[in-house]
Short mmCIF file of C-alpha atoms and ligand atoms in Angstrom, two decimals:
data_model
loop_
_atom_site.label_atom_id
_atom_site.label_comp_id
_atom_site.label_asym_id
_atom_site.label_seq_id
_atom_site.Cartn_x
_atom_site.Cartn_y
_atom_site.Cartn_z
CA UNK X 1 -34.51 53.47 -26.49
CA UNK X 2 -37.49 52.50 -24.31
CA UNK X 3 -39.77 54.12 -21.78
CA UNK X 4 -39.53 55.24 -18.17
CA UNK X 5 -42.55 53.43 -16.68
CA UNK X 6 -44.27 53.73 -13.30
CA UNK X 7 -46.60 51.10 -11.82
CA UNK X 8 -48.65 52.57 -9.00
CA UNK X 9 -50.40 50.02 -6.76
CA UNK X 10 -47.69 47.44 -7.45
CA UNK X 11 -48.53 45.23 -4.45
CA UNK X 12 -52.21 44.60 -5.32
CA UNK X 13 -53.65 41.81 -7.51
CA UNK X 14 -53.78 44.01 -10.61
CA UNK X 15 -50.50 45.84 -9.99
CA UNK X 16 -48.57 42.58 -9.70
CA UNK X 17 -50.18 41.32 -12.93
CA UNK X 18 -49.20 44.58 -14.66
CA UNK X 19 -45.57 43.88 -13.75
CA UNK X 20 -45.86 40.24 -14.88
CA UNK X 21 -47.37 41.21 -18.22
CA UNK X 22 -44.93 44.08 -18.90
CA UNK X 23 -42.18 41.47 -18.52
CA UNK X 24 -43.96 38.67 -20.42
CA UNK X 25 -44.66 40.96 -23.40
CA UNK X 26 -41.14 42.44 -23.20
CA UNK X 27 -42.51 45.98 -23.10
CA UNK X 28 -39.54 48.32 -23.84
CA UNK X 29 -38.84 49.50 -20.28
CA UNK X 30 -35.72 51.60 -19.82
CA UNK X 31 -36.48 52.30 -16.17
CA UNK X 32 -39.27 51.10 -13.84
CA UNK X 33 -40.56 52.65 -10.61
CA UNK X 34 -42.99 50.68 -8.43
CA UNK X 35 -45.15 52.69 -6.06
CA UNK X 36 -47.37 51.73 -3.16
CA UNK X 37 -49.18 53.35 -0.29
CA UNK X 38 -47.25 54.06 2.91
CA UNK X 39 -48.87 50.89 4.37
CA UNK X 40 -47.05 48.71 1.80
CA UNK X 41 -43.86 50.80 1.67
CA UNK X 42 -40.73 48.78 1.02
CA UNK X 43 -42.63 45.66 -0.02
CA UNK X 44 -40.62 43.82 -2.66
CA UNK X 45 -42.22 43.00 -6.04
CA UNK X 46 -40.81 41.15 -9.02
CA UNK X 47 -40.39 42.40 -12.57
CA UNK X 48 -39.02 39.64 -14.77
CA UNK X 49 -35.85 38.45 -13.02
CA UNK X 50 -35.54 41.66 -10.97
CA UNK X 51 -36.80 42.38 -7.45
CA UNK X 52 -37.82 45.96 -6.76
CA UNK X 53 -38.70 47.75 -3.52
CA UNK X 54 -41.88 49.82 -3.61
CA UNK X 55 -41.56 53.59 -3.16
CA UNK X 56 -43.98 55.94 -1.40
CA UNK X 57 -46.41 57.40 -3.97
CA UNK X 58 -46.83 60.40 -1.65
CA UNK X 59 -43.16 61.39 -2.13
CA UNK X 60 -42.77 60.35 -5.78
CA UNK X 61 -41.83 62.90 -8.48
CA UNK X 62 -43.53 61.90 -11.76
CA UNK X 63 -41.62 64.43 -13.88
CA UNK X 64 -39.43 62.81 -16.52
CA UNK X 65 -41.44 59.58 -16.51
CA UNK X 66 -43.20 58.62 -19.78
CA UNK X 67 -46.23 56.72 -18.48
CA UNK X 68 -47.76 55.48 -15.23
CA UNK X 69 -50.03 52.43 -14.97
CA UNK X 70 -52.38 53.11 -12.04
CA UNK X 71 -54.07 50.34 -10.04
CA UNK X 72 -54.75 52.27 -6.83
CA UNK X 73 -58.53 52.70 -6.72
CA UNK X 74 -60.59 55.81 -7.41
CA UNK X 75 -59.85 57.74 -4.19
CA UNK X 76 -56.06 57.58 -4.53
CA UNK X 77 -56.31 58.11 -8.30
CA UNK X 78 -58.27 61.32 -7.66
CA UNK X 79 -55.26 62.60 -5.65
CA UNK X 80 -52.32 61.35 -7.69
CA UNK X 81 -53.43 61.12 -11.35
CA UNK X 82 -53.66 64.92 -11.81
CA UNK X 83 -50.21 65.28 -10.19
CA UNK X 84 -48.69 62.70 -12.55
CA UNK X 85 -50.50 64.09 -15.59
CA UNK X 86 -49.42 67.66 -14.80
CA UNK X 87 -45.81 66.45 -14.55
CA UNK X 88 -46.06 65.20 -18.15
CA UNK X 89 -46.45 61.51 -17.28
CA UNK X 90 -49.35 59.88 -19.18
CA UNK X 91 -51.62 58.04 -16.71
CA UNK X 92 -53.26 54.73 -17.74
CA UNK X 93 -55.84 54.35 -15.01
CA UNK X 94 -57.55 51.09 -14.04
CA UNK X 95 -60.03 52.74 -11.65
CA UNK X 96 -63.50 53.86 -12.74
CA UNK X 97 -62.78 57.51 -11.91
CA UNK X 98 -62.15 58.83 -15.44
CA UNK X 99 -63.93 56.19 -17.59
CA UNK X 100 -67.04 58.33 -18.20
CA UNK X 101 -65.18 61.64 -18.59
CA UNK X 102 -65.72 62.95 -22.17
CA UNK X 103 -62.16 64.33 -22.12
CA UNK X 104 -60.62 60.95 -21.28
CA UNK X 105 -60.47 58.10 -23.83
CA UNK X 106 -61.73 54.71 -22.57
CA UNK X 107 -59.72 52.15 -24.53
CA UNK X 108 -59.88 48.47 -25.42
CA UNK X 109 -57.22 48.34 -28.15
CA UNK X 110 -58.97 45.59 -30.12
CA UNK X 111 -62.06 47.82 -30.33
CA UNK X 112 -61.15 51.53 -30.40
CA UNK X 113 -57.36 52.01 -30.43
CA UNK X 114 -57.68 55.19 -32.52
CA UNK X 115 -59.51 56.91 -29.66
CA UNK X 116 -56.17 57.00 -27.81
CA UNK X 117 -55.26 60.20 -29.67
CA UNK X 118 -57.72 62.02 -27.39
CA UNK X 119 -55.47 61.37 -24.35
CA UNK X 120 -53.76 64.75 -24.45
CA UNK X 121 -56.75 66.70 -23.11
CA UNK X 122 -56.01 65.44 -19.57
CA UNK X 123 -52.91 63.27 -20.19
CA UNK X 124 -55.03 60.39 -18.83
CA UNK X 125 -56.34 57.21 -20.50
CA UNK X 126 -58.97 55.04 -18.81
CA UNK X 127 -59.00 51.25 -18.61
CA UNK X 128 -62.51 49.70 -18.67
CA UNK X 129 -64.16 47.57 -16.02
CA UNK X 130 -63.07 43.93 -16.21
CA UNK X 131 -66.55 42.62 -17.09
CA UNK X 132 -66.84 45.17 -19.91
CA UNK X 133 -63.41 44.53 -21.45
CA UNK X 134 -63.92 40.85 -22.27
CA UNK X 135 -67.45 41.47 -23.56
CA UNK X 136 -66.61 44.29 -25.99
CA UNK X 137 -63.74 42.28 -27.48
CA UNK X 138 -66.43 39.84 -28.66
CA UNK X 139 -69.12 42.41 -29.50
CA UNK X 140 -67.02 44.74 -31.69
CA UNK X 141 -66.24 42.35 -34.60
CA UNK X 142 -69.85 41.14 -34.66
CA UNK X 143 -71.15 44.74 -34.51
CA UNK X 144 -68.95 45.68 -37.47
CA UNK X 145 -70.55 42.89 -39.51
CA UNK X 146 -74.23 42.96 -38.46
CA UNK X 147 -74.83 46.07 -36.31
CA UNK X 148 -75.87 45.15 -32.77
CA UNK X 149 -79.25 46.44 -31.59
CA UNK X 150 -79.42 44.97 -28.06
CA UNK X 151 -77.29 42.95 -25.63
CA UNK X 152 -78.53 40.99 -22.62
CA UNK X 153 -75.62 39.80 -20.47
CA UNK X 154 -75.42 37.80 -17.23
CA UNK X 155 -72.02 37.68 -15.59
CA UNK X 156 -70.45 35.10 -13.27
CA UNK X 157 -67.61 37.12 -11.73
CA UNK X 158 -64.75 35.67 -9.69
CA UNK X 159 -63.84 36.95 -6.23
CA UNK X 160 -60.44 38.25 -7.34
CA UNK X 161 -62.39 41.15 -8.83
CA UNK X 162 -62.90 42.29 -5.23
CA UNK X 163 -59.23 41.89 -4.27
CA UNK X 164 -57.08 39.66 -2.09
CA UNK X 165 -59.31 39.85 1.03
CA UNK X 166 -62.24 38.40 -0.96
CA UNK X 167 -60.07 35.53 -2.20
CA UNK X 168 -59.08 34.81 1.41
CA UNK X 169 -62.76 34.96 2.45
CA UNK X 170 -63.76 32.39 -0.18
CA UNK X 171 -60.87 30.14 0.85
CA UNK X 172 -61.61 30.32 4.61
CA UNK X 173 -65.40 29.92 4.17
CA UNK X 174 -64.88 26.94 1.87
CA UNK X 175 -62.58 25.25 4.38
CA UNK X 176 -65.10 25.97 7.15
CA UNK X 177 -67.79 24.03 5.30
CA UNK X 178 -65.71 20.90 5.85
CA UNK X 179 -64.69 21.96 9.33
CA UNK X 180 -67.84 23.60 10.79
CA UNK X 181 -66.03 24.52 13.97
CA UNK X 182 -64.42 27.46 12.21
CA UNK X 183 -67.45 29.48 11.17
CA UNK X 184 -66.27 32.32 8.89
CA UNK X 185 -68.99 35.01 8.71
CA UNK X 186 -69.21 37.22 5.57
CA UNK X 187 -66.93 40.29 5.71
CA UNK X 188 -66.12 41.47 2.17
CA UNK X 189 -69.51 40.33 0.86
CA UNK X 190 -72.99 40.71 2.33
CA UNK X 191 -73.64 36.97 2.27
CA UNK X 192 -71.50 33.82 2.33
CA UNK X 193 -69.79 33.29 -0.99
CA UNK X 194 -68.64 29.67 -0.47
CA UNK X 195 -70.97 27.33 -2.42
CA UNK X 196 -73.22 30.31 -3.09
CA UNK X 197 -73.76 33.08 -5.69
CA UNK X 198 -74.41 36.76 -4.88
CA UNK X 199 -76.42 38.91 -7.38
CA UNK X 200 -74.84 42.14 -6.14
CA UNK X 201 -71.56 43.76 -7.25
CA UNK X 202 -70.77 47.34 -6.24
CA UNK X 203 -73.56 49.62 -4.92
CA UNK X 204 -77.29 49.64 -5.76
CA UNK X 205 -78.57 52.41 -8.05
CA UNK X 206 -81.99 54.10 -7.82
CA UNK X 207 -83.42 51.99 -10.65
CA UNK X 208 -82.59 48.72 -8.85
CA UNK X 209 -79.55 47.87 -10.96
CA UNK X 210 -76.07 47.82 -9.42
CA UNK X 211 -73.16 50.14 -10.33
CA UNK X 212 -71.35 47.16 -11.89
CA UNK X 213 -74.32 46.66 -14.24
CA UNK X 214 -74.46 50.38 -14.98
CA UNK X 215 -70.74 50.33 -15.83
CA UNK X 216 -71.23 47.58 -18.42
CA UNK X 217 -73.95 49.63 -20.09
CA UNK X 218 -72.13 52.99 -20.04
CA UNK X 219 -68.74 51.61 -21.04
CA UNK X 220 -70.02 49.44 -23.89
CA UNK X 221 -71.73 52.51 -25.34
CA UNK X 222 -68.51 54.57 -25.04
CA UNK X 223 -66.24 51.88 -26.49
CA UNK X 224 -68.40 50.23 -29.19
CA UNK X 225 -71.48 52.30 -30.09
CA UNK X 226 -73.66 54.71 -28.10
CA UNK X 227 -76.83 53.34 -29.75
CA UNK X 228 -76.44 49.76 -28.53
CA UNK X 229 -78.98 48.86 -25.83
CA UNK X 230 -77.38 46.86 -23.02
CA UNK X 231 -78.96 45.26 -19.97
CA UNK X 232 -76.77 43.38 -17.46
CA UNK X 233 -77.10 41.22 -14.36
CA UNK X 234 -73.75 40.94 -12.56
CA UNK X 235 -73.29 38.03 -10.16
CA UNK X 236 -70.40 37.08 -7.84
CA UNK X 237 -69.57 33.37 -7.89
CA UNK X 238 -67.24 31.16 -5.81
CA UNK X 239 -64.41 31.17 -8.36
CA UNK X 240 -60.97 32.62 -7.54
CA UNK X 241 -59.95 34.01 -10.96
CA UNK X 242 -61.78 34.23 -14.28
CA UNK X 243 -64.99 36.04 -15.17
CA UNK X 244 -67.63 34.25 -17.27
CA UNK X 245 -70.50 35.84 -19.17
CA UNK X 246 -73.60 34.55 -20.91
CA UNK X 247 -74.26 37.03 -23.73
CA UNK X 248 -77.41 37.29 -25.84
CA UNK X 249 -77.07 39.59 -28.85
CA UNK X 250 -79.79 40.93 -31.13
CA UNK X 251 -78.64 42.41 -34.46
CA UNK X 252 -80.18 44.79 -36.99
CA UNK X 253 -79.32 42.25 -39.72
CA UNK X 254 -79.39 38.45 -39.68
CA UNK X 255 -76.09 36.77 -38.72
CA UNK X 256 -75.75 33.04 -39.14
CA UNK X 257 -74.10 31.19 -36.21
CA UNK X 258 -71.40 29.75 -38.48
CA UNK X 259 -70.52 33.17 -39.85
CA UNK X 260 -70.47 34.56 -36.30
CA UNK X 261 -68.07 31.78 -35.32
CA UNK X 262 -65.79 32.53 -38.31
CA UNK X 263 -65.78 36.26 -37.51
CA UNK X 264 -64.84 35.58 -33.88
CA UNK X 265 -62.16 33.07 -34.91
CA UNK X 266 -60.45 35.83 -36.90
CA UNK X 267 -61.02 38.61 -34.36
CA UNK X 268 -58.04 40.02 -32.38
CA UNK X 269 -57.70 38.85 -28.77
CA UNK X 270 -60.23 36.02 -29.15
CA UNK X 271 -59.85 32.24 -28.93
CA UNK X 272 -62.93 30.25 -30.03
CA UNK X 273 -63.32 26.89 -28.28
CA UNK X 274 -66.73 25.76 -29.48
CA UNK X 275 -67.58 22.11 -29.97
CA UNK X 276 -71.05 20.72 -29.26
CA UNK X 277 -69.72 17.88 -27.14
CA UNK X 278 -68.62 17.13 -23.53
CA UNK X 279 -65.89 19.60 -22.63
CA UNK X 280 -66.21 21.47 -25.95
CA UNK X 281 -66.30 24.86 -24.20
CA UNK X 282 -64.14 26.96 -21.87
CA UNK X 283 -64.56 27.30 -18.11
CA UNK X 284 -62.92 29.95 -15.85
CA UNK X 285 -60.37 27.47 -14.49
CA UNK X 286 -58.89 27.12 -17.99
CA UNK X 287 -58.56 30.85 -18.74
CA UNK X 288 -56.34 31.79 -15.79
CA UNK X 289 -53.01 33.30 -16.85
CA UNK X 290 -54.01 33.47 -20.51
CA UNK X 291 -54.19 36.67 -22.59
CA UNK X 292 -57.15 35.49 -24.64
CA UNK X 293 -60.86 36.13 -24.32
CA UNK X 294 -62.40 32.70 -24.89
CA UNK X 295 -65.73 32.24 -26.71
CA UNK X 296 -67.85 29.09 -26.61
CA UNK X 297 -71.49 27.97 -27.06
CA UNK X 298 -72.06 30.13 -30.16
CA UNK X 299 -75.59 29.45 -31.37
CA UNK X 300 -78.60 31.04 -33.01
CA UNK X 301 -81.25 32.56 -30.73
CA UNK X 302 -84.32 31.58 -32.70
CA UNK X 303 -86.71 33.35 -30.31
CA UNK X 304 -85.92 36.64 -32.12
CA UNK X 305 -85.39 37.49 -35.79
CA UNK X 306 -81.61 38.16 -35.64
CA UNK X 307 -80.23 36.70 -32.42
CA UNK X 308 -77.02 34.93 -31.30
CA UNK X 309 -76.12 33.49 -27.88
CA UNK X 310 -72.55 32.96 -26.74
CA UNK X 311 -70.42 32.18 -23.67
CA UNK X 312 -67.42 34.41 -22.90
CA UNK X 313 -64.62 33.65 -20.40
CA UNK X 314 -61.46 35.59 -19.61
CA UNK X 315 -58.89 36.12 -16.84
CA UNK X 316 -60.31 39.23 -15.15
CA UNK X 317 -56.90 40.22 -13.77
CA UNK X 318 -55.42 40.08 -17.27
CA UNK X 319 -57.72 41.12 -20.15
CA UNK X 320 -60.06 42.54 -17.53
CA UNK X 321 -57.40 44.82 -16.08
CA UNK X 322 -53.61 44.45 -16.29
CA UNK X 323 -53.31 43.11 -19.86
CA UNK X 324 -55.63 45.74 -21.28
CA UNK X 325 -53.64 48.45 -19.45
CA UNK X 326 -50.37 47.14 -20.89
CA UNK X 327 -51.94 46.93 -24.34
CA UNK X 328 -52.92 50.59 -23.95
CA UNK X 329 -49.29 51.33 -23.02
CA UNK X 330 -48.13 49.47 -26.15
CA UNK X 331 -50.59 51.44 -28.29
CA UNK X 332 -49.52 54.73 -26.65
CA UNK X 333 -45.89 53.92 -27.35
CA UNK X 334 -46.45 52.73 -30.92
CA UNK X 335 -48.96 55.36 -32.03
CA UNK X 336 -48.07 58.43 -29.96
CA UNK X 337 -44.81 58.55 -27.98
CA UNK X 338 -42.94 56.50 -30.63
CA UNK X 339 -39.80 55.75 -28.68
CA UNK X 340 -38.19 52.35 -28.72
C1 2RA U 401 -65.38 43.24 -9.75
N1 2RA U 401 -65.50 44.44 -11.86
O1 2RA U 401 -65.35 42.17 -10.40
C2 2RA U 401 -65.34 44.59 -10.43
C3 2RA U 401 -64.08 45.33 -10.09
N2 2RA U 401 -62.91 44.64 -10.47
O2 2RA U 401 -65.42 43.27 -8.49
#
């Protein structure tokens, strides 16, 4: 016996990946409902070898459904998550709405699966921000061995993190560079993204950081350890899918680069590709469609007493969103609901 599963936001980048990954990982689905806004009503989506028509989330009755994977943004989540939760359907939410709520567990299964038992306070579980998810998968095993004091991270985030319109904008602007007649002014972003980088993701905060950078700090503290100091600079780059991160880590205790590499090699969800030669590292193009968080360029930072630098790449639609949400669903099923 399996689960009655809802995917809300099934026509978006993340919603479609949720369906792909539920099928790829053969999640025990007895029945599946795919929901969308009225604007996308009736759109067909695929789940394995099946084609399903989206239903109107406004009219949907969540009672009797085991779990709902939400990829509908914070505003819609604010309206529908409490309705689903009150109907007894556990919500696994990809928006940022509940991530910082003390009554809602924020889960990356490789890091803090046990925290899932706190879901029953609101019947909601939060999925982290994409740039946080891939980073904490690397930080947690190293923190367990040598206690992290401080993290300095620079991200190189793909446009799919902003959705389909941003991917179209990159594509059209890139084409226009070779065909100047069709000037494509910025719409999703504040500046041209083709052949450019933009040091601004989400809104600016009072201290000069952006909300994306604040999220990485707050979420790392909630998932790994509240005492870790994190400072982030989040940058949008002209890549379609795949977030990259340059991560500098300072530990309480010394950690040799070879031991760090061995720890990461054995850590769940991580693939180490790290050779000090041409092509001995991962780039975003190579991570697309993969479940793994790839780690390269592991090396001592000799400018501080106990420092390590590394390069981290992962498919932001997968580990950064849909895969992590499905892994939460797997953990919920295995550890809590125990059907199937
Ligand atoms: C981004 N992390 O990359 C944000 C939301 N997905 O745009």
